[in-house]
Every structure is written in structure tokens, then in C-alpha cells.
Short mmCIF file of C-alpha atoms and ligand atoms in Angstrom, two decimals:
data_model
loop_
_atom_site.label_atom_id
_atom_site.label_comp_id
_atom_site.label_asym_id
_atom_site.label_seq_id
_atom_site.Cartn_x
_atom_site.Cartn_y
_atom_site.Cartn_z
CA UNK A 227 10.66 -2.89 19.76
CA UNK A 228 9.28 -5.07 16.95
CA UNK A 229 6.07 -3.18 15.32
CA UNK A 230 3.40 -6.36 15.33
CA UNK A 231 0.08 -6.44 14.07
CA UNK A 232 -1.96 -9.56 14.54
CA UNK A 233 -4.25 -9.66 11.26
CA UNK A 234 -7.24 -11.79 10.54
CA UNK A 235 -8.72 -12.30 6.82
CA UNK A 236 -12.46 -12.12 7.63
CA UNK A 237 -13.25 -14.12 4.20
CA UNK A 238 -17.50 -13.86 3.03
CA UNK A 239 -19.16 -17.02 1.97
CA UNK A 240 -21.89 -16.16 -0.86
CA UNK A 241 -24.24 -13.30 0.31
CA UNK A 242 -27.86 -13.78 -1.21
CA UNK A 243 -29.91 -10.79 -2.74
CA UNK A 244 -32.55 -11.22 0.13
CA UNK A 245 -30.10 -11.34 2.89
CA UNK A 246 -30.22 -8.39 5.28
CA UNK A 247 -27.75 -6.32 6.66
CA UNK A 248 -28.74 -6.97 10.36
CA UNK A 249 -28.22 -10.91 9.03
CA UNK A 250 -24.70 -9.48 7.72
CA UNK A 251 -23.65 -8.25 10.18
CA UNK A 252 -24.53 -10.97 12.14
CA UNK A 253 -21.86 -13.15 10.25
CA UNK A 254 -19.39 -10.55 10.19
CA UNK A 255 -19.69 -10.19 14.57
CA UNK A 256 -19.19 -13.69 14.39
CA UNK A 257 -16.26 -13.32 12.44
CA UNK A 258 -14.74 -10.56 14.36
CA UNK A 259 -15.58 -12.58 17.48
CA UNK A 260 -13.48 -15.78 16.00
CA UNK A 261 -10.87 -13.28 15.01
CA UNK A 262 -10.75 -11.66 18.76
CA UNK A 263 -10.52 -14.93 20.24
CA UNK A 264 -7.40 -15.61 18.39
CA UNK A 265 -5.45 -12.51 19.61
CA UNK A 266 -6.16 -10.26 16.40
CA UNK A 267 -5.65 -6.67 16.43
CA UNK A 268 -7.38 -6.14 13.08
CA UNK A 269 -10.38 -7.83 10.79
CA UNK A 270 -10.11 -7.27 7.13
CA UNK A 271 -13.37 -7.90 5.39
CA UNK A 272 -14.11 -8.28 1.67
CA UNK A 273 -15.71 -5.63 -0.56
CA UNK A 274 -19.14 -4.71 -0.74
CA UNK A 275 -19.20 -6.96 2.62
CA UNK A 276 -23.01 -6.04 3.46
CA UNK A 277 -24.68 -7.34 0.53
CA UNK A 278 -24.59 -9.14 -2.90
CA UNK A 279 -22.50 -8.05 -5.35
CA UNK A 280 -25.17 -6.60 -6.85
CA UNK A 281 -23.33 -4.57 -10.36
CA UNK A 282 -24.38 -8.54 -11.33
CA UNK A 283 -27.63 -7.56 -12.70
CA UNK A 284 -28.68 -4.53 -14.80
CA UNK A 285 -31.01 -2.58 -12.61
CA UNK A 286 -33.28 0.25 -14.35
CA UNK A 287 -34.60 1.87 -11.15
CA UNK A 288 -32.13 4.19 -9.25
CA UNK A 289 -34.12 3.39 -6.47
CA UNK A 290 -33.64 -0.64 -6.33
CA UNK A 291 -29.90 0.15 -7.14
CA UNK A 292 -29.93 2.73 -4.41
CA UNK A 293 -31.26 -0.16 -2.12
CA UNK A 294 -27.73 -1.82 -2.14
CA UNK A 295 -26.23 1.36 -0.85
CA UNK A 296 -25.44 2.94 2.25
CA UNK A 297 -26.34 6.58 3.35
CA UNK A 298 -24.29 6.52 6.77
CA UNK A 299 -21.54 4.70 8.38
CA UNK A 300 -21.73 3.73 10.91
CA UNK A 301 -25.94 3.58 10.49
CA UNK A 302 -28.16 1.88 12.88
CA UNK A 303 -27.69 -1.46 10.80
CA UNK A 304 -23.78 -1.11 11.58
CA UNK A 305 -23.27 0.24 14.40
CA UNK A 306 -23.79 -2.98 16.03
CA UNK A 307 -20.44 -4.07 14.18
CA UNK A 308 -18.57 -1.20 15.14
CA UNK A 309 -19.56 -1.39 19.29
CA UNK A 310 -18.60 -5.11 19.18
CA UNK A 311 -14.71 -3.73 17.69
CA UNK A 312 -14.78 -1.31 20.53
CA UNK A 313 -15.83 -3.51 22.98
CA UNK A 314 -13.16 -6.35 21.57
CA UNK A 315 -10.54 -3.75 21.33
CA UNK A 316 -10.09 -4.95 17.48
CA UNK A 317 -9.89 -2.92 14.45
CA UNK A 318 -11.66 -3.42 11.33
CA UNK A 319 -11.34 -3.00 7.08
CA UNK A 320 -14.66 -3.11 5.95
CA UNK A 321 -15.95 -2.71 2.19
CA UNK A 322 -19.79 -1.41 1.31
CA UNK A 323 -21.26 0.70 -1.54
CA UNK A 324 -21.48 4.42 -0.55
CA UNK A 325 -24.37 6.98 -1.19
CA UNK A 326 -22.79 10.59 -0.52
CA UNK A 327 -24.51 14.02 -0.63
CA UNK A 328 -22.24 16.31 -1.85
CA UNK A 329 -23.10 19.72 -2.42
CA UNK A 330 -26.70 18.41 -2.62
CA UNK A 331 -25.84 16.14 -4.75
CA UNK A 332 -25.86 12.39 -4.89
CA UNK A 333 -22.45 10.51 -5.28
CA UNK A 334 -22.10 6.51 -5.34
CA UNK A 335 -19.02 4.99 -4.43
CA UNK A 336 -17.46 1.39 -3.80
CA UNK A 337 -15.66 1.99 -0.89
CA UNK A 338 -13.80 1.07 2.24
CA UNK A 339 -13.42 2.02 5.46
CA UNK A 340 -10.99 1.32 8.58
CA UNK A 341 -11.70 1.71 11.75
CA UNK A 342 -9.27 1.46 14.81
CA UNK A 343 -9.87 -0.17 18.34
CA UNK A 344 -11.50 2.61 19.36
CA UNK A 345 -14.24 1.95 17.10
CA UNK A 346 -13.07 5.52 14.87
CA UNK A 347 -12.90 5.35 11.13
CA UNK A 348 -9.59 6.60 10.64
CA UNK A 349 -9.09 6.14 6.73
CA UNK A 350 -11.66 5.95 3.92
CA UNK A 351 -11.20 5.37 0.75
CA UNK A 352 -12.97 4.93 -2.98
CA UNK A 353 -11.98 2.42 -5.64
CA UNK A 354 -10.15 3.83 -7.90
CA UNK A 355 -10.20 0.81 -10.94
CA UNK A 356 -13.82 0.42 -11.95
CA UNK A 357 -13.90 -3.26 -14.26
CA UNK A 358 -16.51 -3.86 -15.93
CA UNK A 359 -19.40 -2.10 -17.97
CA UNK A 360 -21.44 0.84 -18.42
CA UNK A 361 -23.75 -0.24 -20.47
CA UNK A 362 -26.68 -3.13 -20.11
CA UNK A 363 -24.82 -6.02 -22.01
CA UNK A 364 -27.18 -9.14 -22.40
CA UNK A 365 -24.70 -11.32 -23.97
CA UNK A 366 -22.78 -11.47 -20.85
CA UNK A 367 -24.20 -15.04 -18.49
CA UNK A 368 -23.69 -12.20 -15.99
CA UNK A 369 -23.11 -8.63 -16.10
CA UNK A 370 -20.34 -6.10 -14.71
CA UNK A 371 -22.18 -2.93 -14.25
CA UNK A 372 -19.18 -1.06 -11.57
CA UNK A 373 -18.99 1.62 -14.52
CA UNK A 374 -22.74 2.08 -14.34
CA UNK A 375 -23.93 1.85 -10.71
CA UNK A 376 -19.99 3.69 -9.12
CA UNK A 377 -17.99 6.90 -9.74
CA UNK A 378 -14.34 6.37 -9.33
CA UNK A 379 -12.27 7.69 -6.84
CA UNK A 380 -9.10 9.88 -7.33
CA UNK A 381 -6.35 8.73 -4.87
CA UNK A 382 -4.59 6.35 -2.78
CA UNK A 383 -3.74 7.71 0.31
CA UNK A 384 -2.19 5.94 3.50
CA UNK A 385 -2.62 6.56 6.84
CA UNK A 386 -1.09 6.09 10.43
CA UNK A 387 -2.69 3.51 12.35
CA UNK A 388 -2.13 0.53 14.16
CA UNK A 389 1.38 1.22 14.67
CA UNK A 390 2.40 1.54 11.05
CA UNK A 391 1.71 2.90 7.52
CA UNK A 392 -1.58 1.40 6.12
CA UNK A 393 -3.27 2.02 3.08
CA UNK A 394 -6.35 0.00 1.21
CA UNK A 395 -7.44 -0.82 -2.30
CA UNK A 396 -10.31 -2.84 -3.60
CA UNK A 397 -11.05 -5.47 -6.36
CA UNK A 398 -9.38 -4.57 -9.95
CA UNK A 399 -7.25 -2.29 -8.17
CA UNK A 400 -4.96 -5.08 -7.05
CA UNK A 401 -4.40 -5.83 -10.72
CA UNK A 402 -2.89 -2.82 -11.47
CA UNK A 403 0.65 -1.71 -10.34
CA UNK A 404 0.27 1.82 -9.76
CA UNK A 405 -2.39 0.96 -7.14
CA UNK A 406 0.62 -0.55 -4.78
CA UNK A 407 3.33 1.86 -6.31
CA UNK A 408 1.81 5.27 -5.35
CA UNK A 409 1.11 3.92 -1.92
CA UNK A 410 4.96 2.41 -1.34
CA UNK A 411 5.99 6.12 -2.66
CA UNK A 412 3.92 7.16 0.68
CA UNK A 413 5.81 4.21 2.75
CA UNK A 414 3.08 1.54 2.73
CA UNK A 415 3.64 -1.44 5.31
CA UNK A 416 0.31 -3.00 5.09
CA UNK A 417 -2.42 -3.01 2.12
CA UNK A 418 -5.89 -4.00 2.84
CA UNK A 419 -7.60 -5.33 -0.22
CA UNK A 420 -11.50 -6.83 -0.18
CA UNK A 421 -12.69 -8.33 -3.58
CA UNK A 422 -15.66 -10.23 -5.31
CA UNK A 423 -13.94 -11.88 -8.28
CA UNK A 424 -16.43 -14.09 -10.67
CA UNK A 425 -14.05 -17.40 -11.83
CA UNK A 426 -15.70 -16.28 -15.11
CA UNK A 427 -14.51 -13.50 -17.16
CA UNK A 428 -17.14 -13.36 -20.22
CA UNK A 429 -15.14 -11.10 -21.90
CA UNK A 430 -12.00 -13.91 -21.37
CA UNK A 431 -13.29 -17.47 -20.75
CA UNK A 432 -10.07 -18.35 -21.31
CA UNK A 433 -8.91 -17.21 -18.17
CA UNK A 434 -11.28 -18.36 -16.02
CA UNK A 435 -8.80 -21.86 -15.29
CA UNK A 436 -5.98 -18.77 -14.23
CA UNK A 437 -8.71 -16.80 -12.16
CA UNK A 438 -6.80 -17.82 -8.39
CA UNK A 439 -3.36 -18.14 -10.22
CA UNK A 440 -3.63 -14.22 -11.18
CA UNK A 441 -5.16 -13.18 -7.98
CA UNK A 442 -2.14 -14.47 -6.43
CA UNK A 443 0.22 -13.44 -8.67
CA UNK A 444 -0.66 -9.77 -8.54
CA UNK A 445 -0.85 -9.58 -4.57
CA UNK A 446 2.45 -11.21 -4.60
CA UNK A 447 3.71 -8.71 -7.16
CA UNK A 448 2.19 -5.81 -5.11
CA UNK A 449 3.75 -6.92 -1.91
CA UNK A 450 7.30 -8.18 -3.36
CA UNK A 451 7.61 -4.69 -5.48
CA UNK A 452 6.76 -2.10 -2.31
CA UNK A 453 7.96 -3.94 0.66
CA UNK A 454 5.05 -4.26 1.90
CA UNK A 455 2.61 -6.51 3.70
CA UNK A 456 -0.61 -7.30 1.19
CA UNK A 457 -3.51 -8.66 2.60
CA UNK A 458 -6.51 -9.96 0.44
CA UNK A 459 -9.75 -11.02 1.42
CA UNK A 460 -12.78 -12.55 -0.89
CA UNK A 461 -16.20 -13.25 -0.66
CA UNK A 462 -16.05 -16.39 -1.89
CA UNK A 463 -18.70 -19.12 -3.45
CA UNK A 464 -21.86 -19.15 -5.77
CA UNK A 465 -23.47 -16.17 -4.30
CA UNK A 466 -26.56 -15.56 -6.47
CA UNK A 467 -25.68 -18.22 -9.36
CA UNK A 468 -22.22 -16.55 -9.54
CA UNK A 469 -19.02 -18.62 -8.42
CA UNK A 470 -16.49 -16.45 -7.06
CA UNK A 471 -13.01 -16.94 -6.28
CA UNK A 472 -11.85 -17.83 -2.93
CA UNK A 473 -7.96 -17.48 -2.53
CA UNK A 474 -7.76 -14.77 0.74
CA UNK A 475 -4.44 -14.84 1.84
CA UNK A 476 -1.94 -12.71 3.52
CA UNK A 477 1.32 -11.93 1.72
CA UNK A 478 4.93 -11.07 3.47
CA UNK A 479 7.13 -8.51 1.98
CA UNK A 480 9.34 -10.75 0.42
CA UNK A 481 6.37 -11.92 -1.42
CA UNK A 482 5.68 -15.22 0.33
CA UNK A 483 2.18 -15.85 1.48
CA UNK A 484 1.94 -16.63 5.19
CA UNK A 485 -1.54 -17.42 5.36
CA UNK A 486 -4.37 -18.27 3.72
CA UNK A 487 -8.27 -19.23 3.48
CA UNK A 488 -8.88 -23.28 2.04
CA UNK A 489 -13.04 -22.79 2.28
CA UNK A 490 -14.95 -20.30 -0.12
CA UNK A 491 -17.35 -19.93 3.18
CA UNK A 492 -17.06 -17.80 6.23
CA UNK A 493 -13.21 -18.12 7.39
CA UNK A 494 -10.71 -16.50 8.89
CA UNK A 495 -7.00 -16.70 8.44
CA UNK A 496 -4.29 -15.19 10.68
CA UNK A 497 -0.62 -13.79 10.38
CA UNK A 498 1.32 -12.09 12.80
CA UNK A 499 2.83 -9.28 10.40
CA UNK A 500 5.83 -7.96 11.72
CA UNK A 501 5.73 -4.44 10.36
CA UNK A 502 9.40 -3.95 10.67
CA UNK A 503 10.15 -6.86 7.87
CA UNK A 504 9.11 -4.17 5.11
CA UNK A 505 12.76 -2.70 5.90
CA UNK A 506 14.76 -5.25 4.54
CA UNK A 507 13.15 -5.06 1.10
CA UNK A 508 12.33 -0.92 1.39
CA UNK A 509 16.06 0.19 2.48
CA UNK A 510 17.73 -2.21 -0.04
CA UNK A 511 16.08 -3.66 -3.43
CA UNK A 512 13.34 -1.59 -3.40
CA UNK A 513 14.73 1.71 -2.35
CA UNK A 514 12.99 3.99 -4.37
CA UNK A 515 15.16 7.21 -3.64
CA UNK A 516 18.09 4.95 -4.60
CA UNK A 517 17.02 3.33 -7.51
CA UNK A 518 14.22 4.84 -9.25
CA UNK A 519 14.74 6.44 -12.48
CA UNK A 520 11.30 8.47 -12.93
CA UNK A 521 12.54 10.73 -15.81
CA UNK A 522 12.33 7.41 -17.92
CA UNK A 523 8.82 6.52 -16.34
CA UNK A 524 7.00 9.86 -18.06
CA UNK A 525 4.25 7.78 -20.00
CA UNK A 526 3.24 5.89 -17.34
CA UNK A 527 1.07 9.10 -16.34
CA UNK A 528 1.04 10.83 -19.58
CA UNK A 529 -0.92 8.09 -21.38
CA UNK A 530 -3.93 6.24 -20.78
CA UNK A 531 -3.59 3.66 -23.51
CA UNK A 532 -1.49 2.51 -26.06
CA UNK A 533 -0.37 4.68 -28.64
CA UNK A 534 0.31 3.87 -32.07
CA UNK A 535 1.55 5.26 -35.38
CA UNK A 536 -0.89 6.03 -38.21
CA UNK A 537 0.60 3.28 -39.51
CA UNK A 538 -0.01 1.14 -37.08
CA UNK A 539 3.71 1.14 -35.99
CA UNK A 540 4.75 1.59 -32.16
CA UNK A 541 5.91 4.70 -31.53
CA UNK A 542 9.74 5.21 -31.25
CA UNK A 543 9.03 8.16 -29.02
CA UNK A 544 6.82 10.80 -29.09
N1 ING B 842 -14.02 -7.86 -9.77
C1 ING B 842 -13.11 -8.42 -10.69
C2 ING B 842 -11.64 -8.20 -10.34
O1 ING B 842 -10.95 -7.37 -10.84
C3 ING B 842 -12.51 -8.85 -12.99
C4 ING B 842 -13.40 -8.02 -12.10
C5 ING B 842 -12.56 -10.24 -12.95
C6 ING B 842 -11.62 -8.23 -13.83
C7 ING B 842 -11.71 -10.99 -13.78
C8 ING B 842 -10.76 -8.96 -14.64
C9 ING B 842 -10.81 -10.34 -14.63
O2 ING B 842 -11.19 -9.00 -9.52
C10 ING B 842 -14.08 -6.63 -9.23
N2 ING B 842 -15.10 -6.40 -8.37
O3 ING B 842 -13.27 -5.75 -9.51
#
């Protein structure tokens, strides 16, 4: 019996500073409504879906940064988004900025969520790749403040839902191998991934022209390289002076995209993902047990960066 799940991209248009979340979520019910309408078991949303991408600006007061963040989920803002899934029977991947108490003390995440039909979050996680900045920067047109305003989190897990293996990432993690590696160790089919990409890079204008090219390339790579399905969802447009990439599109196993956003507005784009395609890539080319070598992979963990000889020679090994 062939494992389908009927996925929508649930693409963002700009959000602006001064929209609400009950305005938000307004767009995103729509969405999920759209999505519904259209057969679709699941909604994938972009990250930091309720508000501006607001690690834009420098912000001195903890308490107008602490504005952009959420202190429950569901909350009486939300929960409006998560009756309509139960009601529709549809799940949903949704990113926000999180505000957790832990031990009495305040954590602040960029994180997402899923939640299954039954309106449950079943899987939560934190980004793991913070870009950006720490520091106030004024050169920048625009700053990149994830380093500043987010603590990272520590793992990609996966989780059963839906039929199959899922697992989610957001943003820069997409960039970065590991992210799709350490879930296809843990049998990945699907990867949800929400981002807010600037075209601009001020620390590399000169790949602002290559901005959708790499955002392909490395959900392409992702999917291709675990046999798995990749899914990636933007919010798109000037948002708050800021263009931001579009490109949402749903990637195959074999690494061909099967659907895809053409607006930079509120969209959505469906696949029907047949779960069971991640075999013929996962039991052959890409079987790990088969054809890993991981005693020659030691440095991928063991070192951060680059090392180099004092002088200034690659190692030869350490
Ligand atoms: N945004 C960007 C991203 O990784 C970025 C940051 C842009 C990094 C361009 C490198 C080049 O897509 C987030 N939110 O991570």
C-alpha cells in the first residue's frame, strides 16, 4: 500500500512590523483553507511565520525584542490556527520565535513546530545554524542579529507521523549538509524547511544574483544525498524594505523538484509525495550501512573550522 502524503507549501508574502498575529493568522487560515480544498494532508509554513523577521533591526530593549516572541503554543492568538487543522483534518509545519522558562529561566529560540490532524504538536524543534551577527553592525543596509536575539538548538531529531519518518530544519540549516545527513542516519522521508532569506548578503553582494540558484541547489543536494523528500517554504517579498527570496518548492528524492511557488506573495504549491520513492535511492546509492566509510569522516565532528599549520600549510593529518 503506497505511503502518500498530499503536501502543500504555505509560502508568506512580506509580513509588516505592525501586522498582528490575529491578522497572521488570518492569512495563514486562509492558506490552510486553500490547501484543504485541494486534498492536502499537511501545510508547511515558513519560519518565523507570525511576524516580521524582526533579527532585521538591532533592538536595545529585551522587552520590544521579547514582543516578537511567543510564550505559549498554541496561545489564544493561535489557537484559532490550530482548531481550523482539526476541524480540516490537515496537519501543519509552522515556524515562530520561542520564549521558554526553563528552570526559571528565560530561553529564546527560532523554532518549529508540527502538528498532526488531530490538531497535537507531535515534533518540535530549534534551529540549530544561527547566520548572522551578534553584535549591532551599522555598516550592514540591514542587519542579521539570529546570534543576538536566539540560542541554538542541539539536535535534529525525526519523528513518526503522517505515515512516515519526518523531520524539520529551518533557514541556514538547509545550507549545511549535516543538517539532512544526521536526519537520513535516523531514516528521514520528508524534511520540512521554513526560511526568510534576504536576496542581499552584505557580507557577499556578490552572491546576491546566486541567492535562488543556491537555495535550490542545497535542497536538491539535501534531498538527492538522503533519499528523501525536501520541502522548502519562504516568506517571500520586500517585507519591511527587505526583498526576500521566493523559490518554495518541493523536491523528490531523486532530487527533481515537483513543485513549486512562481509569486513571492501568499501561495501554495502541492505534491503528492509518495513516501515509498525514498527506497529506491535509500536501499541502493545511498545505503548508508553499505557504503559509508565513517572511520574516514572523523573531522567532520572533531573540528569546527579549518585547521592550518603554523605555517600556514594544510595539515597532512593531525
Ligand atoms: N536566513 C539566511 C539563510 O541562510 C543567509 C541567512 C542569507 C545566509 C544568505 C547566507 C547567505 O537563508 C536565515 N534566516 O537563516
Amino acid at each position: 500500500m503506497a505511503r502518500f502524503v498530499n503536501v502543500a507549501i504555505g509560502q508568506l508574502g512580506p509580513i509588516a512590523r505592525s501586522e498582528t498575529r490575529p491578522q497572521v493568522v488570518v492569512r495563514l487560515k486562509a492558506l490552510m483553507h486553500q490547501a484543504s480544498a485541494m486534498g492536502c494532508d499537511l501545510i508547511v509554513y515558513p519560519e518565523l511565520a507570525l511576524t516580521t523577521f524582526f533579527p532585521r533591526w538591532y533592538m536595545a530593549e529585551q522587552a520590544e525584542i521579547d514582543s516578537f516572541f511567543e510564550r505559549e503554543m498554541p496561545g489564544p492568538e493561535t489557537q484559532p490556527l490550530f482548531d481550523l487543522a482539526r476541524e480540516l483534518g490537515i496537519g501543519f509545519c509552522l515556524g515562530y520565535a520561542e520564549l521558554s522558562l526553563e528552570q526559571g529561566r528565560a530561553h529564546r529560540y527560532n523554532t518549529s513546530i508540527l502538528v498532526d490532524r488531530a490538531g497535537a504538536i507531535v515534533a518540535k524543534y530549534r534551529k540549530v545554524h544561527l547566520p548572522g551577527h551578534a553584535e549591532h553592525e551599522p555598516w550592514r543596509r540591514f542587519q542579521h542579529l539570529e546570534k543576538r536575539y536566539f540560542e541554538p538548538g542541539e539536535s535534529f531529531d525525526v519523528v513518526q507521523a503522517f505515515g512516515g519518518v519526518l523531520g524539520m530544519a529551518i533557514c541556514n540549516d538547509r545550507r549545511w549538509p549535516e543538517t539532512y545527513r544526521v536526519m537520513g542516519l535516523q531514516g528521514v522521508e520528508l524534511i520540512l524547511i521554513g526560511y526568510n532569506t534576504p536576496v542581499h548578503n552584505p557580507p557577499a553582494p556578490e552572491h546576491d544574483d546566486l541567492s535562488l540558484f543556491h537555495n535550490q541547489l542545497v535542497l536538491q543536494a539535501g534531498a538527492y544525498q538522503n533519499g528523501s523528500w525536501v520541502v522548502g517554504v519562504a516568506k517571500a517579498g520586500i517585507e519591511e524594505g527587505v526583498d526576500q527570496i521566493g523559490g518554495s518548492c518541493i523536491i523528490a528524492p531523486s532530487g527533481e523538484i515537483v513543485a513549486a511557488c512562481t509569486t513571492k506573495g501568499d501561495e501554495i504549491a502541492l505534491a503528492r509525495c509518495d513516501l515509498d520513492l525514498c527506497n529506491s535511492y535509500k536501499r541502493t546509492t545511498f545505503n548508508f550501512d553499505v557504503h559509508r566509510q565513517p572511520s574516514a569522516y572523523g573531522m567532520i565532528v572533531e573540528r569546527k573550522g579549518v585547521r592550518l599549520k603554523a605555517d600556514g600549510t594544510l595539515f597532512a593529518s593531525d
